[in-house]
Amino acid sequence: MPTASQVLVLNCGSSSLKFAVIDPKSGVEALTGIGDGLGQSEPVMSWQVQGDKHTVSLPDKASHTTVIQFLVDEILHPRPQLLHCLVAVGHRVVHGGEKFSRSVLIDGEVTDAIRDCATLAPLHNPPALLGIEAARKAFPALAQVAVFDTAFHQSMPRHAFIYALPYNLYRDHGIRRYGMHGTSHRYVTERTAELLNLPVDGVNVISAHLGNGASITAIHNGRSVDTSMGLTPLEGLVMGTRSGDVDPGILMHLGCRFDYSLKEVNDLLNRKSGLLGISELSNDCRALEKAAGDGHQGAWLALDIFSYRLAKYIAAYHAPLKQVDALVFTGGIGENSSLIRGKVLDHLEGLGFQVDPERNLQMRSGAEGTITRADSALALVIPTNEEWVIARDAANLVPGDHQNHNGGNRE
Ligand code: ADP
């Protein structure tokens, strides 16, 4: 059990709550877990502590609040050594709009601002607010810190974040590029600087976060200068079920010619497109690689389009960077798929990338390192760790001497 200061990290999704107790210095996780299927029938909670795995069923329609109460009563209270090491709660918040360019201690003004941004992230900001409220009640003596996915991208210049639409849409309604996955892109940037022995404010990176959602960011001197996700997480790369960039004229065509409603278009672009839509088989890269190996043409096409789109973005992001110290792959696909990485690097030979096939094959299951030849432009695989960034930010914002005075609150 830990003796140093620990941070409880909470990540509230629309129907899930992931939690972890993390040492902000080392990144070691003393506890990890998830409440899943929240608000639905048969929700479950599973967690791992000291190598032991546990799973329990929660009452039907259990909420984020139920999960936090269970966490306090059934997991932390029986382990006072863990509970009394907590110095802060770090909350992942998807959207901070233009108000937040860094992590902040949560007070009433901050929760109001998170609520204001809920129109931009209707599935994510409301559950984050539930998590914040429940955690404040459960841990009244602990600092609560909000870490925003959008914050890292607030350094983008106007020419990168303003759309070529009537300017009043930005001025009056905040319609602009915000970007997502900022915490992951930031982790990758800081880790790249460490690996290359460069100061963070002197490192230039193209960071490709490739999971079910995927985004790519150009980072100049440690700061985001462009990113592929936009007002919403739909723009940019091909994703598991999201289309990424399409001709916006297609949407009008679907409406005018085939009577699609806005709801149907939304569903088509967010849930039926991407790898799933192209392959007519699966949104899952692993399943597609297997099917492609068995000769499934749709699976090949999906992987080809995914890789080509990604390569085009990487090439484009050489424009805002005077030099690229490293191209970094992260996220489930970036960390594990040597096939996708190899295909992308093959497209980028003209920019000096030469894949090292053996190194590329070795990088999976949490491995970190180079996948290009010695005489090539550098490409790395870096497993992301958003929770660690949240824990570090939260610990850094704890006022005073980091002393723990928390007993937890059973209400
Ligand atoms: P999320 O965005 O949900 O956090 P992840 O980062 O976990 O997603 O990434 C999920 C994606 O990673 C899936 O498409 C999955 O198939 C892919 N993936 C995981 N392991 C492998 C692997 N060994 N080879 C290829 N793809 C993989």
Short mmCIF file of N, CA and C in Angstrom, two decimals, residues 160-283:
data_model
loop_
_atom_site.label_atom_id
_atom_site.label_comp_id
_atom_site.label_asym_id
_atom_site.label_seq_id
_atom_site.Cartn_x
_atom_site.Cartn_y
_atom_site.Cartn_z
N ALA A 160 -5.60 28.78 -37.40
CA ALA A 160 -5.81 27.33 -37.31
C ALA A 160 -7.16 26.98 -36.71
N PHE A 161 -7.72 27.87 -35.88
CA PHE A 161 -8.96 27.45 -35.20
C PHE A 161 -10.23 28.10 -35.73
N ILE A 162 -10.11 29.08 -36.62
CA ILE A 162 -11.35 29.70 -37.14
C ILE A 162 -11.72 29.08 -38.48
N TYR A 163 -12.98 28.68 -38.59
CA TYR A 163 -13.47 28.07 -39.84
C TYR A 163 -13.75 29.16 -40.88
N ALA A 164 -13.71 28.77 -42.14
CA ALA A 164 -14.03 29.71 -43.22
C ALA A 164 -15.55 29.81 -43.38
N LEU A 165 -16.19 30.23 -42.31
CA LEU A 165 -17.65 30.43 -42.26
C LEU A 165 -17.87 31.90 -41.91
N PRO A 166 -19.09 32.41 -42.01
CA PRO A 166 -19.31 33.80 -41.57
C PRO A 166 -18.76 34.01 -40.16
N TYR A 167 -17.99 35.09 -39.99
CA TYR A 167 -17.22 35.28 -38.76
C TYR A 167 -18.12 35.37 -37.52
N ASN A 168 -19.37 35.82 -37.75
CA ASN A 168 -20.24 35.98 -36.58
C ASN A 168 -20.56 34.64 -35.91
N LEU A 169 -20.42 33.54 -36.64
CA LEU A 169 -20.68 32.23 -36.01
C LEU A 169 -19.65 31.96 -34.90
N TYR A 170 -18.43 32.46 -35.14
CA TYR A 170 -17.41 32.37 -34.08
C TYR A 170 -17.69 33.42 -33.00
N ARG A 171 -17.85 34.66 -33.44
CA ARG A 171 -17.98 35.77 -32.48
C ARG A 171 -19.20 35.59 -31.57
N ASP A 172 -20.32 35.21 -32.18
CA ASP A 172 -21.57 35.19 -31.40
C ASP A 172 -21.85 33.82 -30.77
N HIS A 173 -21.34 32.76 -31.41
CA HIS A 173 -21.75 31.43 -30.95
C HIS A 173 -20.58 30.50 -30.61
N GLY A 174 -19.36 31.00 -30.69
CA GLY A 174 -18.20 30.19 -30.30
C GLY A 174 -17.94 29.01 -31.22
N ILE A 175 -18.42 29.10 -32.48
CA ILE A 175 -18.19 27.99 -33.41
C ILE A 175 -16.78 28.10 -33.98
N ARG A 176 -15.92 27.22 -33.57
CA ARG A 176 -14.50 27.24 -33.93
C ARG A 176 -13.92 25.84 -33.68
N ARG A 177 -12.67 25.64 -34.05
CA ARG A 177 -11.97 24.39 -33.72
C ARG A 177 -11.53 24.46 -32.24
N TYR A 178 -11.88 23.44 -31.48
CA TYR A 178 -11.41 23.36 -30.10
C TYR A 178 -10.39 22.23 -29.93
N GLY A 179 -10.65 21.09 -30.62
CA GLY A 179 -9.74 19.95 -30.49
C GLY A 179 -10.03 19.15 -29.23
N MET A 180 -9.66 17.89 -29.26
CA MET A 180 -9.87 16.98 -28.11
C MET A 180 -8.56 16.21 -27.86
N HIS A 181 -8.63 15.24 -26.96
CA HIS A 181 -7.47 14.38 -26.64
C HIS A 181 -6.27 15.19 -26.18
N GLY A 182 -6.51 16.44 -25.72
CA GLY A 182 -5.37 17.32 -25.38
C GLY A 182 -4.47 16.73 -24.31
N THR A 183 -5.08 16.04 -23.35
CA THR A 183 -4.27 15.49 -22.25
C THR A 183 -3.32 14.42 -22.76
N SER A 184 -3.80 13.63 -23.72
CA SER A 184 -2.94 12.60 -24.31
C SER A 184 -1.83 13.23 -25.16
N HIS A 185 -2.21 14.20 -25.99
CA HIS A 185 -1.19 14.85 -26.83
C HIS A 185 -0.13 15.55 -25.96
N ARG A 186 -0.59 16.08 -24.83
CA ARG A 186 0.36 16.75 -23.93
C ARG A 186 1.31 15.73 -23.29
N TYR A 187 0.76 14.59 -22.87
CA TYR A 187 1.61 13.55 -22.27
C TYR A 187 2.69 13.12 -23.27
N VAL A 188 2.24 12.88 -24.50
CA VAL A 188 3.15 12.41 -25.55
C VAL A 188 4.25 13.45 -25.81
N THR A 189 3.85 14.72 -25.81
CA THR A 189 4.82 15.80 -26.04
C THR A 189 5.88 15.82 -24.93
N GLU A 190 5.41 15.76 -23.68
CA GLU A 190 6.35 15.83 -22.55
C GLU A 190 7.26 14.60 -22.53
N ARG A 191 6.68 13.46 -22.87
CA ARG A 191 7.48 12.22 -22.87
C ARG A 191 8.51 12.23 -24.02
N THR A 192 8.10 12.78 -25.17
CA THR A 192 9.04 12.87 -26.30
C THR A 192 10.22 13.76 -25.91
N ALA A 193 9.92 14.89 -25.28
CA ALA A 193 10.98 15.81 -24.85
C ALA A 193 11.95 15.07 -23.92
N GLU A 194 11.39 14.30 -23.00
CA GLU A 194 12.21 13.54 -22.05
C GLU A 194 13.11 12.55 -22.79
N LEU A 195 12.48 11.81 -23.73
CA LEU A 195 13.24 10.77 -24.46
C LEU A 195 14.33 11.37 -25.33
N LEU A 196 14.05 12.56 -25.90
CA LEU A 196 15.02 13.18 -26.81
C LEU A 196 15.96 14.14 -26.08
N ASN A 197 15.77 14.21 -24.75
CA ASN A 197 16.62 15.09 -23.95
C ASN A 197 16.52 16.55 -24.39
N LEU A 198 15.30 16.97 -24.68
CA LEU A 198 15.06 18.36 -25.09
C LEU A 198 14.15 19.01 -24.04
N PRO A 199 14.22 20.34 -23.90
CA PRO A 199 13.23 20.98 -23.03
C PRO A 199 11.85 20.88 -23.67
N VAL A 200 10.79 20.79 -22.85
CA VAL A 200 9.45 20.66 -23.43
C VAL A 200 9.15 21.85 -24.34
N ASP A 201 9.60 23.06 -23.95
CA ASP A 201 9.29 24.23 -24.78
C ASP A 201 10.24 24.36 -25.98
N GLY A 202 10.99 23.28 -26.25
CA GLY A 202 11.85 23.30 -27.43
C GLY A 202 11.62 22.08 -28.32
N VAL A 203 10.51 21.34 -28.07
CA VAL A 203 10.31 20.11 -28.83
C VAL A 203 9.18 20.30 -29.86
N ASN A 204 9.39 19.74 -31.06
CA ASN A 204 8.40 19.82 -32.14
C ASN A 204 7.95 18.42 -32.50
N VAL A 205 6.64 18.18 -32.34
CA VAL A 205 6.13 16.81 -32.44
C VAL A 205 4.87 16.79 -33.30
N ILE A 206 4.70 15.70 -34.05
CA ILE A 206 3.37 15.40 -34.61
C ILE A 206 2.87 14.19 -33.85
N SER A 207 1.77 14.37 -33.12
CA SER A 207 1.28 13.34 -32.22
C SER A 207 -0.01 12.76 -32.77
N ALA A 208 -0.02 11.45 -33.06
CA ALA A 208 -1.21 10.79 -33.61
C ALA A 208 -1.81 9.89 -32.53
N HIS A 209 -2.94 10.32 -31.97
CA HIS A 209 -3.64 9.51 -30.97
C HIS A 209 -4.70 8.71 -31.71
N LEU A 210 -4.49 7.39 -31.81
CA LEU A 210 -5.36 6.56 -32.63
C LEU A 210 -6.05 5.51 -31.77
N GLY A 211 -7.26 5.82 -31.33
CA GLY A 211 -8.06 4.83 -30.60
C GLY A 211 -9.36 4.66 -31.35
N ASN A 212 -10.46 4.39 -30.65
CA ASN A 212 -11.76 4.39 -31.32
C ASN A 212 -12.05 5.78 -31.87
N GLY A 213 -11.73 6.79 -31.06
CA GLY A 213 -11.68 8.16 -31.57
C GLY A 213 -10.22 8.41 -31.94
N ALA A 214 -9.98 9.25 -32.94
CA ALA A 214 -8.58 9.47 -33.34
C ALA A 214 -8.39 10.95 -33.67
N SER A 215 -7.26 11.49 -33.22
CA SER A 215 -6.93 12.86 -33.60
C SER A 215 -5.42 13.01 -33.70
N ILE A 216 -5.02 14.03 -34.43
CA ILE A 216 -3.59 14.27 -34.65
C ILE A 216 -3.32 15.75 -34.37
N THR A 217 -2.17 16.02 -33.75
CA THR A 217 -1.86 17.39 -33.35
C THR A 217 -0.44 17.76 -33.78
N ALA A 218 -0.30 19.00 -34.26
CA ALA A 218 1.03 19.55 -34.55
C ALA A 218 1.45 20.36 -33.34
N ILE A 219 2.63 20.06 -32.80
CA ILE A 219 3.10 20.71 -31.57
C ILE A 219 4.42 21.42 -31.84
N HIS A 220 4.40 22.76 -31.72
CA HIS A 220 5.59 23.57 -31.97
C HIS A 220 6.09 24.13 -30.64
N ASN A 221 7.35 23.86 -30.35
CA ASN A 221 7.92 24.29 -29.06
C ASN A 221 7.02 23.92 -27.88
N GLY A 222 6.52 22.68 -27.91
CA GLY A 222 5.74 22.14 -26.80
C GLY A 222 4.30 22.59 -26.75
N ARG A 223 3.86 23.42 -27.73
CA ARG A 223 2.49 23.94 -27.70
C ARG A 223 1.71 23.51 -28.94
N SER A 224 0.45 23.15 -28.73
CA SER A 224 -0.40 22.74 -29.85
C SER A 224 -0.61 23.92 -30.81
N VAL A 225 -0.31 23.72 -32.11
CA VAL A 225 -0.55 24.79 -33.09
C VAL A 225 -1.60 24.39 -34.12
N ASP A 226 -1.97 23.13 -34.15
CA ASP A 226 -3.10 22.70 -34.99
C ASP A 226 -3.50 21.30 -34.57
N THR A 227 -4.78 21.00 -34.75
CA THR A 227 -5.25 19.66 -34.39
C THR A 227 -6.44 19.30 -35.26
N SER A 228 -6.67 18.00 -35.43
CA SER A 228 -7.63 17.57 -36.46
C SER A 228 -9.08 17.57 -36.00
N MET A 229 -9.34 17.39 -34.69
CA MET A 229 -10.74 17.45 -34.24
C MET A 229 -11.16 18.91 -34.16
N GLY A 230 -12.45 19.17 -34.31
CA GLY A 230 -12.87 20.55 -34.47
C GLY A 230 -13.76 21.06 -33.37
N LEU A 231 -14.93 21.57 -33.77
CA LEU A 231 -15.94 21.97 -32.79
C LEU A 231 -16.39 20.72 -32.03
N THR A 232 -16.44 19.61 -32.77
CA THR A 232 -16.86 18.33 -32.19
C THR A 232 -15.78 17.29 -32.51
N PRO A 233 -15.89 16.13 -31.90
CA PRO A 233 -14.88 15.07 -32.17
C PRO A 233 -15.11 14.34 -33.48
N LEU A 234 -15.91 14.91 -34.38
CA LEU A 234 -16.23 14.23 -35.64
C LEU A 234 -15.24 14.55 -36.75
N GLU A 235 -14.58 15.71 -36.65
CA GLU A 235 -13.73 16.16 -37.75
C GLU A 235 -12.38 15.44 -37.77
N GLY A 236 -11.79 15.36 -38.95
CA GLY A 236 -10.40 14.94 -39.05
C GLY A 236 -10.22 13.54 -39.57
N LEU A 237 -9.52 12.72 -38.79
CA LEU A 237 -9.12 11.39 -39.22
C LEU A 237 -10.31 10.44 -39.34
N VAL A 238 -10.10 9.35 -40.07
CA VAL A 238 -11.07 8.24 -40.07
C VAL A 238 -11.01 7.62 -38.67
N MET A 239 -12.18 7.30 -38.10
CA MET A 239 -12.20 6.69 -36.76
C MET A 239 -12.97 5.38 -36.80
N GLY A 240 -13.18 4.79 -35.62
CA GLY A 240 -13.86 3.48 -35.56
C GLY A 240 -15.22 3.53 -36.25
N THR A 241 -16.07 4.47 -35.81
CA THR A 241 -17.41 4.58 -36.43
C THR A 241 -17.67 5.99 -36.94
N ARG A 242 -16.70 6.91 -36.78
CA ARG A 242 -16.89 8.30 -37.24
C ARG A 242 -16.18 8.51 -38.57
N SER A 243 -16.80 9.35 -39.41
CA SER A 243 -16.28 9.55 -40.77
C SER A 243 -15.01 10.38 -40.80
N GLY A 244 -14.83 11.30 -39.81
CA GLY A 244 -13.81 12.32 -39.99
C GLY A 244 -14.22 13.23 -41.14
N ASP A 245 -13.23 13.88 -41.80
CA ASP A 245 -13.54 14.87 -42.85
C ASP A 245 -14.36 14.26 -43.98
N VAL A 246 -15.43 14.95 -44.35
CA VAL A 246 -16.14 14.63 -45.60
C VAL A 246 -16.51 15.96 -46.26
N ASP A 247 -16.85 15.90 -47.53
CA ASP A 247 -17.37 17.08 -48.21
C ASP A 247 -18.69 17.46 -47.53
N PRO A 248 -18.79 18.69 -46.95
CA PRO A 248 -20.05 19.04 -46.29
C PRO A 248 -21.23 19.04 -47.24
N GLY A 249 -20.94 19.14 -48.54
CA GLY A 249 -22.01 19.08 -49.54
C GLY A 249 -22.74 17.74 -49.51
N ILE A 250 -22.04 16.69 -49.06
CA ILE A 250 -22.68 15.36 -48.98
C ILE A 250 -23.90 15.41 -48.05
N LEU A 251 -23.77 16.19 -46.98
CA LEU A 251 -24.85 16.23 -45.99
C LEU A 251 -26.11 16.84 -46.62
N MET A 252 -25.90 17.94 -47.38
CA MET A 252 -27.05 18.55 -48.07
C MET A 252 -27.62 17.58 -49.09
N HIS A 253 -26.74 16.89 -49.80
CA HIS A 253 -27.17 15.94 -50.81
C HIS A 253 -28.03 14.84 -50.18
N LEU A 254 -27.57 14.33 -49.02
CA LEU A 254 -28.33 13.27 -48.34
C LEU A 254 -29.71 13.79 -47.93
N GLY A 255 -29.75 15.05 -47.46
CA GLY A 255 -31.01 15.62 -47.02
C GLY A 255 -31.95 15.89 -48.19
N CYS A 256 -31.42 16.57 -49.24
CA CYS A 256 -32.27 17.00 -50.35
C CYS A 256 -32.67 15.83 -51.24
N ARG A 257 -31.70 14.96 -51.49
CA ARG A 257 -31.94 13.91 -52.49
C ARG A 257 -32.56 12.66 -51.87
N PHE A 258 -32.16 12.36 -50.61
CA PHE A 258 -32.61 11.09 -50.01
C PHE A 258 -33.41 11.28 -48.72
N ASP A 259 -33.79 12.53 -48.44
CA ASP A 259 -34.67 12.82 -47.29
C ASP A 259 -34.10 12.42 -45.93
N TYR A 260 -32.79 12.42 -45.81
CA TYR A 260 -32.22 12.16 -44.48
C TYR A 260 -32.57 13.30 -43.54
N SER A 261 -32.96 12.98 -42.31
CA SER A 261 -33.16 14.02 -41.30
C SER A 261 -31.80 14.35 -40.68
N LEU A 262 -31.75 15.46 -39.94
CA LEU A 262 -30.49 15.83 -39.27
C LEU A 262 -30.05 14.72 -38.31
N LYS A 263 -31.04 14.15 -37.63
CA LYS A 263 -30.74 13.07 -36.67
C LYS A 263 -30.12 11.87 -37.40
N GLU A 264 -30.68 11.55 -38.57
CA GLU A 264 -30.14 10.41 -39.34
C GLU A 264 -28.73 10.70 -39.85
N VAL A 265 -28.52 11.95 -40.28
CA VAL A 265 -27.17 12.32 -40.76
C VAL A 265 -26.18 12.22 -39.59
N ASN A 266 -26.60 12.69 -38.44
CA ASN A 266 -25.75 12.65 -37.25
C ASN A 266 -25.38 11.20 -36.93
N ASP A 267 -26.38 10.33 -36.98
CA ASP A 267 -26.17 8.93 -36.67
C ASP A 267 -25.23 8.28 -37.70
N LEU A 268 -25.46 8.64 -38.96
CA LEU A 268 -24.64 8.09 -40.06
C LEU A 268 -23.17 8.47 -39.87
N LEU A 269 -22.93 9.75 -39.58
CA LEU A 269 -21.54 10.23 -39.51
C LEU A 269 -20.83 9.78 -38.24
N ASN A 270 -21.59 9.67 -37.13
CA ASN A 270 -20.95 9.35 -35.85
C ASN A 270 -20.90 7.86 -35.54
N ARG A 271 -21.92 7.12 -36.00
CA ARG A 271 -22.01 5.72 -35.55
C ARG A 271 -21.92 4.68 -36.65
N LYS A 272 -22.09 5.11 -37.91
CA LYS A 272 -22.16 4.09 -38.97
C LYS A 272 -21.06 4.26 -40.00
N SER A 273 -20.14 5.18 -39.78
CA SER A 273 -19.12 5.47 -40.79
C SER A 273 -17.76 4.94 -40.36
N GLY A 274 -16.70 5.60 -40.77
CA GLY A 274 -15.36 5.20 -40.36
C GLY A 274 -15.02 3.77 -40.77
N LEU A 275 -14.20 3.12 -39.97
CA LEU A 275 -13.75 1.76 -40.28
C LEU A 275 -14.96 0.83 -40.46
N LEU A 276 -15.96 1.01 -39.58
CA LEU A 276 -17.16 0.16 -39.65
C LEU A 276 -17.90 0.36 -40.96
N GLY A 277 -18.12 1.63 -41.32
CA GLY A 277 -18.90 1.92 -42.52
C GLY A 277 -18.22 1.43 -43.78
N ILE A 278 -16.92 1.66 -43.86
CA ILE A 278 -16.19 1.27 -45.09
C ILE A 278 -16.13 -0.25 -45.20
N SER A 279 -15.79 -0.91 -44.09
CA SER A 279 -15.55 -2.36 -44.14
C SER A 279 -16.84 -3.16 -44.19
N GLU A 280 -17.93 -2.54 -43.73
CA GLU A 280 -19.21 -3.26 -43.53
C GLU A 280 -19.01 -4.49 -42.66
N LEU A 281 -18.02 -4.36 -41.73
CA LEU A 281 -17.69 -5.52 -40.91
C LEU A 281 -17.51 -5.15 -39.44
N SER A 282 -16.60 -4.23 -39.15
CA SER A 282 -16.27 -3.94 -37.75
C SER A 282 -15.63 -2.56 -37.62
N ASN A 283 -15.76 -1.99 -36.41
CA ASN A 283 -15.06 -0.73 -36.11
C ASN A 283 -13.72 -1.01 -35.46
#
